[in-house]
CSV table of C-alpha atoms and ligand atoms in Angstrom, one decimal:
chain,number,residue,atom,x,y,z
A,228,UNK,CA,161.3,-67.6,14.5
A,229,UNK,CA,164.7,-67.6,16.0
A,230,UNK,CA,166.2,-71.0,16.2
A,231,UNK,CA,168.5,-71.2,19.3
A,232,UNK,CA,167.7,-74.0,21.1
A,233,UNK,CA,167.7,-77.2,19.3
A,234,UNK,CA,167.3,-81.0,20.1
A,235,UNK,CA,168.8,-83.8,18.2
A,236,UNK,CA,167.3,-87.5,18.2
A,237,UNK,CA,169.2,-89.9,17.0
A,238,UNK,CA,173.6,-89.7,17.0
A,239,UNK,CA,174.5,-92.2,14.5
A,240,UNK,CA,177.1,-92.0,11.7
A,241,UNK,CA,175.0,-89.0,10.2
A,242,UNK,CA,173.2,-87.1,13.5
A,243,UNK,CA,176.5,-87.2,15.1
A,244,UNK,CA,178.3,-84.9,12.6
A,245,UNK,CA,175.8,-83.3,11.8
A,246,UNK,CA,175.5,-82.2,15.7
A,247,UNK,CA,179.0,-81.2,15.8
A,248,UNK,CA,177.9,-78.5,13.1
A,249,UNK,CA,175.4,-77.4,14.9
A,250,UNK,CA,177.2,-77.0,18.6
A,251,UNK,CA,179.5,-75.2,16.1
A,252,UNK,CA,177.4,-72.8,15.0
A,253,UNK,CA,177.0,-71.9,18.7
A,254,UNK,CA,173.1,-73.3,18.8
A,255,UNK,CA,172.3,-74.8,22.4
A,256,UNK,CA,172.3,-78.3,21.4
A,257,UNK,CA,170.5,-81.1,23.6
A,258,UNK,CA,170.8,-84.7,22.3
A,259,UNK,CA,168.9,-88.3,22.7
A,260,UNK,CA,170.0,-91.9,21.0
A,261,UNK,CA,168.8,-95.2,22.2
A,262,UNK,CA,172.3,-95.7,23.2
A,263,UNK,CA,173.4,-93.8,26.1
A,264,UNK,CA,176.8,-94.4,24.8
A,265,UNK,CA,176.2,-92.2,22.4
A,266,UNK,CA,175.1,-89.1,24.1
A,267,UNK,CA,177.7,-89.4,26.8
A,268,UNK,CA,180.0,-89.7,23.7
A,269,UNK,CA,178.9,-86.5,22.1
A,270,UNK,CA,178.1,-85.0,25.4
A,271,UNK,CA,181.8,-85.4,26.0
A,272,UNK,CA,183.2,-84.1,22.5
A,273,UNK,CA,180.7,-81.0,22.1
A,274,UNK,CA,178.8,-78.4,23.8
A,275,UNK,CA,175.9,-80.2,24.2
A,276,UNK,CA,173.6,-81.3,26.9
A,277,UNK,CA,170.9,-84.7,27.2
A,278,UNK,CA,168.0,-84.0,26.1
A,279,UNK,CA,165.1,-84.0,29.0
A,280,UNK,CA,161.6,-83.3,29.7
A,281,UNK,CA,162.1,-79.7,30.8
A,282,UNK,CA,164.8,-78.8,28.2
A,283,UNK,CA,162.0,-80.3,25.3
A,284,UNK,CA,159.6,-77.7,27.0
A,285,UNK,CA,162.2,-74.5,25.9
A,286,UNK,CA,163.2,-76.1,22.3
A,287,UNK,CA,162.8,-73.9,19.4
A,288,UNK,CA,163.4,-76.9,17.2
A,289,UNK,CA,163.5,-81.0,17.7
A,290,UNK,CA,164.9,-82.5,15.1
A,291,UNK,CA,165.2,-86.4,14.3
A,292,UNK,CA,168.1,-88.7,12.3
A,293,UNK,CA,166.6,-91.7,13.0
A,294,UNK,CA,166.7,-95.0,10.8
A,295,UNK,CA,163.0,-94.9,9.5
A,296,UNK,CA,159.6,-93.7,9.9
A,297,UNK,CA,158.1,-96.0,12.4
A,298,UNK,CA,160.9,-95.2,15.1
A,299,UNK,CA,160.6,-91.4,13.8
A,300,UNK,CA,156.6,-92.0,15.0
A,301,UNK,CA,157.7,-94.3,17.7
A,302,UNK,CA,160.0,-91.6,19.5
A,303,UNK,CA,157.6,-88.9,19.1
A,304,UNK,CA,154.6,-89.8,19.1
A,305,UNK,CA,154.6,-93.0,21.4
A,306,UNK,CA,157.6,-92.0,23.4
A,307,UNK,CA,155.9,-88.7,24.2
A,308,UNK,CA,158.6,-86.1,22.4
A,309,UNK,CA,156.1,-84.4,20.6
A,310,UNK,CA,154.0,-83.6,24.0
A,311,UNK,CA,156.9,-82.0,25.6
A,312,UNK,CA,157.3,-79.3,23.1
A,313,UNK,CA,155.9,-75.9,23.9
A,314,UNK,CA,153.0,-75.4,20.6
A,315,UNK,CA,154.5,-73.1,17.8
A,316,UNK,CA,157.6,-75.5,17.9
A,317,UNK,CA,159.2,-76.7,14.8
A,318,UNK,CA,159.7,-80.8,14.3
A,319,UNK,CA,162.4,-81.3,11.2
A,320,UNK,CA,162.6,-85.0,10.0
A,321,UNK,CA,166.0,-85.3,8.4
A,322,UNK,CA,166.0,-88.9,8.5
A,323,UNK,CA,165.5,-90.8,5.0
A,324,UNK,CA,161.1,-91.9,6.0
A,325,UNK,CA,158.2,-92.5,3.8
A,326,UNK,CA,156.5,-89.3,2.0
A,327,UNK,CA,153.2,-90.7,2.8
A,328,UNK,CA,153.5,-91.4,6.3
A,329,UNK,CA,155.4,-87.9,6.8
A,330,UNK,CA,152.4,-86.0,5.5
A,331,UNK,CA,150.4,-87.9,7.9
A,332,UNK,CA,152.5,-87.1,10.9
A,333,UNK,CA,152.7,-83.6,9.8
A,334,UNK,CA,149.2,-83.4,10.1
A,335,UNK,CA,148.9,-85.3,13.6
A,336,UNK,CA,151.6,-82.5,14.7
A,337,UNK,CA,149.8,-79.1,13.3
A,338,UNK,CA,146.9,-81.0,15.7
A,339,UNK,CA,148.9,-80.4,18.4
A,340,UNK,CA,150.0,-77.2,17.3
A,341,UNK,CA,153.4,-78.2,16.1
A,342,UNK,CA,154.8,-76.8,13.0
A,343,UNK,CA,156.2,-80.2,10.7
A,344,UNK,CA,159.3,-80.2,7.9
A,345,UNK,CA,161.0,-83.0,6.2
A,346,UNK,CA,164.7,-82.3,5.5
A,347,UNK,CA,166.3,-85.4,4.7
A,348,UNK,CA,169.8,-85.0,3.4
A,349,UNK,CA,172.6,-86.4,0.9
A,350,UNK,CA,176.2,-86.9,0.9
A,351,UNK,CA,177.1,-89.1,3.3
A,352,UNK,CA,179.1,-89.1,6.5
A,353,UNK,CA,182.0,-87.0,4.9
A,354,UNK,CA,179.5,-84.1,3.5
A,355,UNK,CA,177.8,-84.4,7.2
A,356,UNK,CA,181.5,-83.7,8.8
A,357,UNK,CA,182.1,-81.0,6.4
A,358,UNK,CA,178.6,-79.4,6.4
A,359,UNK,CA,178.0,-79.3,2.5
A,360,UNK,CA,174.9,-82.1,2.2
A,361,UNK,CA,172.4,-82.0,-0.1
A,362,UNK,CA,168.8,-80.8,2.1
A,363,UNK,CA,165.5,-81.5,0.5
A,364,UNK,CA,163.0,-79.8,2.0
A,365,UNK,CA,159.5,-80.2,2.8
A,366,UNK,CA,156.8,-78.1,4.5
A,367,UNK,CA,155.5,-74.5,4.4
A,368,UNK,CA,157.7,-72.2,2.9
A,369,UNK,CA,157.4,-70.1,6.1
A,370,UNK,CA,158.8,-72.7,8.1
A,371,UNK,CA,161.6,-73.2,5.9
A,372,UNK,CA,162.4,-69.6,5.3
A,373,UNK,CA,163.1,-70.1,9.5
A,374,UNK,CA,164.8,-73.3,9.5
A,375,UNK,CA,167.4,-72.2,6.4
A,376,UNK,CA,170.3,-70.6,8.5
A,377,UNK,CA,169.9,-73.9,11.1
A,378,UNK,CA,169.9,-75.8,7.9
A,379,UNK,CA,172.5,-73.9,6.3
A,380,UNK,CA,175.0,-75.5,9.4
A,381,UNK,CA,175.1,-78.6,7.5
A,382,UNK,CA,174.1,-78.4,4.4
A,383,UNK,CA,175.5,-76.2,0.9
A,384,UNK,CA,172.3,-77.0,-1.1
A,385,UNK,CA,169.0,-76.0,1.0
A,386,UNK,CA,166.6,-77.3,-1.9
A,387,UNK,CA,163.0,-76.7,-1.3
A,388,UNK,CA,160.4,-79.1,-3.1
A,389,UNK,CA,157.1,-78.4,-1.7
A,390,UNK,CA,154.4,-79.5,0.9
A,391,UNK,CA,155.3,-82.0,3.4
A,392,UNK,CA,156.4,-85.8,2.4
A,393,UNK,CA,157.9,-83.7,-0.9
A,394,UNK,CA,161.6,-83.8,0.8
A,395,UNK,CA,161.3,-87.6,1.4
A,396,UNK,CA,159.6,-88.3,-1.5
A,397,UNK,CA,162.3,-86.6,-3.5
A,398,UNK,CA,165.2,-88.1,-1.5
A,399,UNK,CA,163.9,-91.9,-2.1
A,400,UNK,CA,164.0,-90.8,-5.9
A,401,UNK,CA,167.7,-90.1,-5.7
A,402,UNK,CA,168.3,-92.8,-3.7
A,403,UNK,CA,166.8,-95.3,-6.4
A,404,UNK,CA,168.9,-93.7,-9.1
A,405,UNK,CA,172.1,-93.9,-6.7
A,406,UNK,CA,171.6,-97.5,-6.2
A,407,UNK,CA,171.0,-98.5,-9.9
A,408,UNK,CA,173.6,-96.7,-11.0
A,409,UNK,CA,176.1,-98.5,-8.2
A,410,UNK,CA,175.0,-101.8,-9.0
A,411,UNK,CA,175.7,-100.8,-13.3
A,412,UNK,CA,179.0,-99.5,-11.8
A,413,UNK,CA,179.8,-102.6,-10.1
A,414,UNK,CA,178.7,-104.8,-13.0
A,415,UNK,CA,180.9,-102.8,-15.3
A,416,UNK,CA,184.0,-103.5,-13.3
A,417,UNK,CA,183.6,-106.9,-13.3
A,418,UNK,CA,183.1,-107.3,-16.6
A,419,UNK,CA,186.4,-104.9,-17.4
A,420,UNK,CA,188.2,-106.8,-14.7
A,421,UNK,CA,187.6,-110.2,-16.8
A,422,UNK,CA,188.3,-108.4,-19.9
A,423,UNK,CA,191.7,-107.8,-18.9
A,424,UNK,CA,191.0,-103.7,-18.6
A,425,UNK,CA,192.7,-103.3,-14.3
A,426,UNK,CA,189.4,-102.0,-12.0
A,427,UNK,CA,191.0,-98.6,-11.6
A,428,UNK,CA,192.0,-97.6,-14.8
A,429,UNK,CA,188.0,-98.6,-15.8
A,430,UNK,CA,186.8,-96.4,-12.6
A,431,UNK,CA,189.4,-93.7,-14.5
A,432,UNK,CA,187.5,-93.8,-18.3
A,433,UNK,CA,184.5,-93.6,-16.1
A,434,UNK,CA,185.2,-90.7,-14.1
A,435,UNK,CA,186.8,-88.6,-17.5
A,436,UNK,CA,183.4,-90.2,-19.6
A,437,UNK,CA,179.9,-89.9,-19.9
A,438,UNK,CA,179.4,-92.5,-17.0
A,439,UNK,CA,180.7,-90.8,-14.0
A,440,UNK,CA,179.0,-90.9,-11.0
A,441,UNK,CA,178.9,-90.3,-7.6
A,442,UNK,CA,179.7,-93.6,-7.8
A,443,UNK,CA,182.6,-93.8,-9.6
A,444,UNK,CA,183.7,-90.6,-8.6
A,445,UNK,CA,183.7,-90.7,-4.5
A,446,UNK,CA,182.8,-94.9,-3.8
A,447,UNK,CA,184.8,-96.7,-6.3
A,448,UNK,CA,188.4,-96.8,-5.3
A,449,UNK,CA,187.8,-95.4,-2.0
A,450,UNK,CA,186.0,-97.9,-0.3
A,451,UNK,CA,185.9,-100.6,-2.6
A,452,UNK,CA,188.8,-100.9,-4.3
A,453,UNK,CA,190.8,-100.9,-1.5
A,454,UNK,CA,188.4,-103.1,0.2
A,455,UNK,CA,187.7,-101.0,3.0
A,456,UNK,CA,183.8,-100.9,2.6
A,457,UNK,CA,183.8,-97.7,5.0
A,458,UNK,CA,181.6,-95.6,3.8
A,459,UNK,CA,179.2,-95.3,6.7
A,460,UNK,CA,175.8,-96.1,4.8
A,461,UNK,CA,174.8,-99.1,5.9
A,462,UNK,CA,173.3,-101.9,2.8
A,463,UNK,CA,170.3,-102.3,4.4
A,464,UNK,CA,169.0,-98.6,4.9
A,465,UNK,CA,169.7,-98.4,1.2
A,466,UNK,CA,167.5,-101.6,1.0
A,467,UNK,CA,165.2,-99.5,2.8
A,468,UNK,CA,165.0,-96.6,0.8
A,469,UNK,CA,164.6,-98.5,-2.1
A,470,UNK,CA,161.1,-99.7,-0.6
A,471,UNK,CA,159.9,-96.4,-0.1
A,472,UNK,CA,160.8,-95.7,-4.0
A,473,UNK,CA,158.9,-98.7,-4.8
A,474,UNK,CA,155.6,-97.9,-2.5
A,475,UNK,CA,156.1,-93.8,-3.7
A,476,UNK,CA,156.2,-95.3,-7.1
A,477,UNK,CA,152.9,-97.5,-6.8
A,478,UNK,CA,150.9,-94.6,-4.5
A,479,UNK,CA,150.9,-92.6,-7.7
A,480,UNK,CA,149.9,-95.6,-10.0
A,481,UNK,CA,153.9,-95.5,-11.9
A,482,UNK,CA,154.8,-99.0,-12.5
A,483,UNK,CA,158.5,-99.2,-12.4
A,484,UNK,CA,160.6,-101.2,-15.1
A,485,UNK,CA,164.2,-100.8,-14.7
A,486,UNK,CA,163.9,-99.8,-10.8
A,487,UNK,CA,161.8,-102.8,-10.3
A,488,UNK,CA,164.7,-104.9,-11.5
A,489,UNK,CA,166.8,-102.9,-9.1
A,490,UNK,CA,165.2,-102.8,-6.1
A,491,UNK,CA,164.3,-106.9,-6.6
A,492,UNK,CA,168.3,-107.1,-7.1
A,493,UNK,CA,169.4,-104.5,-4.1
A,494,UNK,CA,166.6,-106.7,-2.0
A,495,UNK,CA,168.0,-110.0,-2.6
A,496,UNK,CA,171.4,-109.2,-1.8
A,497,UNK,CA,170.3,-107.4,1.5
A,498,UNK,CA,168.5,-110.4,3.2
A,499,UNK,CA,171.7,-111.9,3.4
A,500,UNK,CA,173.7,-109.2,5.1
A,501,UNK,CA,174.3,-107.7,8.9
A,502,UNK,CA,173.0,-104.8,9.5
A,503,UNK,CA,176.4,-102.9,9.7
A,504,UNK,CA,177.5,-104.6,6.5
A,505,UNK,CA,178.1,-101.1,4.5
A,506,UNK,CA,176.3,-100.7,1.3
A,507,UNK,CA,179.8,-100.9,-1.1
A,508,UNK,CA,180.1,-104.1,-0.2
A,509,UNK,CA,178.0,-104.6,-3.3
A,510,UNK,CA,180.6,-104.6,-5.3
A,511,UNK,CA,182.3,-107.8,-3.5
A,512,UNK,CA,178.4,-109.3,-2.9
A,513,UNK,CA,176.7,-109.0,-6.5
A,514,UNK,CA,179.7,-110.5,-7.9
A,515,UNK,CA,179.2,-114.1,-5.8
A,516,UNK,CA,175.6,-112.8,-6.5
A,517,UNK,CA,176.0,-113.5,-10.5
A,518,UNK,CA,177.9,-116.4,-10.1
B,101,NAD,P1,172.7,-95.1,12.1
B,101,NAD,O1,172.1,-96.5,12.2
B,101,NAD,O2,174.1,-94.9,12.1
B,101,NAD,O3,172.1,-94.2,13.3
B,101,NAD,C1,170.8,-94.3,13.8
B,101,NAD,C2,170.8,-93.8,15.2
B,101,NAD,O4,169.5,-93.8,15.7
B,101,NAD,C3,171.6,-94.7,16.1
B,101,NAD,O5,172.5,-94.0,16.9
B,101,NAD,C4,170.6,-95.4,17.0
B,101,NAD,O6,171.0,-95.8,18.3
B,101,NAD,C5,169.5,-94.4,17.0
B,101,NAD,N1,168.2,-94.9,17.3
B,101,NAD,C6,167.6,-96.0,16.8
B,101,NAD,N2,166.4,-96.2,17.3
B,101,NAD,C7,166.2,-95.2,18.2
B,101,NAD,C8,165.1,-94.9,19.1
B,101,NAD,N3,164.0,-95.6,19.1
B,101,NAD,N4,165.3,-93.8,19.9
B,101,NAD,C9,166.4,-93.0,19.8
B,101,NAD,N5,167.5,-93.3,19.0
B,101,NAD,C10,167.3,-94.4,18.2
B,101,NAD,O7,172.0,-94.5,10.8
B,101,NAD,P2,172.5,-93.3,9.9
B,101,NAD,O8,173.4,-93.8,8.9
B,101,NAD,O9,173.0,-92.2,10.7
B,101,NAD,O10,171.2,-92.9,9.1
B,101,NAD,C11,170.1,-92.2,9.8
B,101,NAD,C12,169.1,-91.8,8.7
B,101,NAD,O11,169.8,-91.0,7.7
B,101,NAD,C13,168.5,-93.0,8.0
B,101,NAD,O12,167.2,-92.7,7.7
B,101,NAD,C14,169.4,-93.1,6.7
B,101,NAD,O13,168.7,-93.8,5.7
B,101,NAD,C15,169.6,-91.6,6.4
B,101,NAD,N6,170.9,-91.3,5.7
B,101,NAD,C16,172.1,-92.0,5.9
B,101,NAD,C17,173.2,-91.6,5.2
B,101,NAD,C18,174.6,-92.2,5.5
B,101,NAD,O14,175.5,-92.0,4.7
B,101,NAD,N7,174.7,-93.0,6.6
B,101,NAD,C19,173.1,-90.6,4.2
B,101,NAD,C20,171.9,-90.0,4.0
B,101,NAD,C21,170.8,-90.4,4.7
């Protein structure tokens, strides 16, 4: 397959970066959001169209950045995306969903004679700008084979796992690991801070010692140090992909130990917060959180 036509759901702080690398790859682009803001905004800024009924009909590929699985299902199944594609189409879910629930919609898709991968990504909003994420891949290997160069616009590491739900699966993993390790980060500094050792000098033995992490390395002084809290992942999607770690965990009958106690600790702190509040504002909220 040759991917030239492509259509983006969802423009938020990742899908509308990761559209500009597209349009800039010289793809035909057609875009959707909730928000019409948004796709006048990136209508405005790139070559790219709305995405319609008739365009959906000539789409080599839909893709979706949306916040979970239930509005992934929502907007194509229930919405009627998935209809409008002409069969032999490829759907690529690069949105953080649950494994078990992509497996399932890759199946209801091959009914319809859709072809199904889950490409959910890492990095963040300044890998998306840059187009060097992490892609984990799930699928046929076919299919990946002809989504690589459309996946190679935004990503550096194309990482194939294996059959569909894999990618998510995978990226809920790394997202559990990310988490606990920011929240020992966090505690850390505190404890140096009260200790007399100044935050950035303990983020610096971190960063030349065994405990560096992405962490310490790119969320530290950048966004909370200097109190910005901009990273552009909101706290509660991370609360979110530490449910599906939980569930992925207790589908395969692993009962979880130290990522219990993290999820129980990222989920607490979560009720309390807006969904905006960025998710390196757990340094400044597990710190009232131990009090
Ligand atoms: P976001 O909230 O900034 O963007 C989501 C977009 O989806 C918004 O523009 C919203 O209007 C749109 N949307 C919501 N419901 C919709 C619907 N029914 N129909 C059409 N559009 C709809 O979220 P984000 O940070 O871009 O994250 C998107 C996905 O990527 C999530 O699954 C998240 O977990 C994952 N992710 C985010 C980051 C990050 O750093 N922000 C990194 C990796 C993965």
């Amino acid at each position: 397959m040759n991917i030239q036509k492509v259509g983006f759901i969802g423009l938020g702080m990742m899908g509308a970066p990761m559209c500009a690398r597209i349009a800039g790859a010289g793809h035909t682009l057609y875009v959707a959001d909730a928000d019409p803001a948004r796709v006048e905004e990136i209508c405005g800024k790139l070559s790219a169209a709305p995405l319609t009924e008739a365009a959906a009909k000539d789409l080599d590929v839909l893709t979706t950045m949306l916040p979970n699985s239930s509005i992934v299902e929502s907007v194509l199944l229930d919405e009627g995306w998935a209809d409008r594609l002409t069969p032999g189409a490829l759907v690529i879910d690069m949105s953080s969903s649950e494994p078990v629930r992509s497996r399932e919609l890759a199946e209801t898709l091959a009914g319809r004679g859709l072809h199904y991968l889950d490409a959910p990504v890492s990095g963040g909003v300044k890998r998306a700008e840059n187009g060097t994420l992490a892609i984990l891949v799930g699928g046929e290997q076919a299919e990946m084979d002809a989504a690589r160069p459309l996946l190679e616009t935004m990503g550096q590491s194309i990482l194939f796992i294996g059959p569909a739900g894999s990618g998510h699966a995978a990226k809920a993993l790394n997202n559990l690991v990310s988490a606990c390790g920011l929240m020992i980060t966090v505690e850390a500094l505190h404890v140096a801070k009260r200790f007399g050792i100044a935050e950035d000098v303990m983020t610096d033995v971190l960063n030349a010692s065994s405990g560096r992490s992405n962490t310490s390395e790119n969320k530290v002084k950048q966004f909370m140090l200097s109190g910005t809290f901009g990273s552009g992942f909101s706290l509660k999607l991370m609360d979110k992909d530490l449910s599906i770690a939980g569930k992925l965990a207790e589908s395969v009958g692993y009962t979880l130990s130290f990522g219990a106690y993290g999820i129980d600790t990222w989920h607490r702190v979560a009720e309390g917060v807006s969904p905006t509040t960025d998710h390196t504002e757990m340094y400044r909220l597990l710190s009232e959180d131990a009090q």
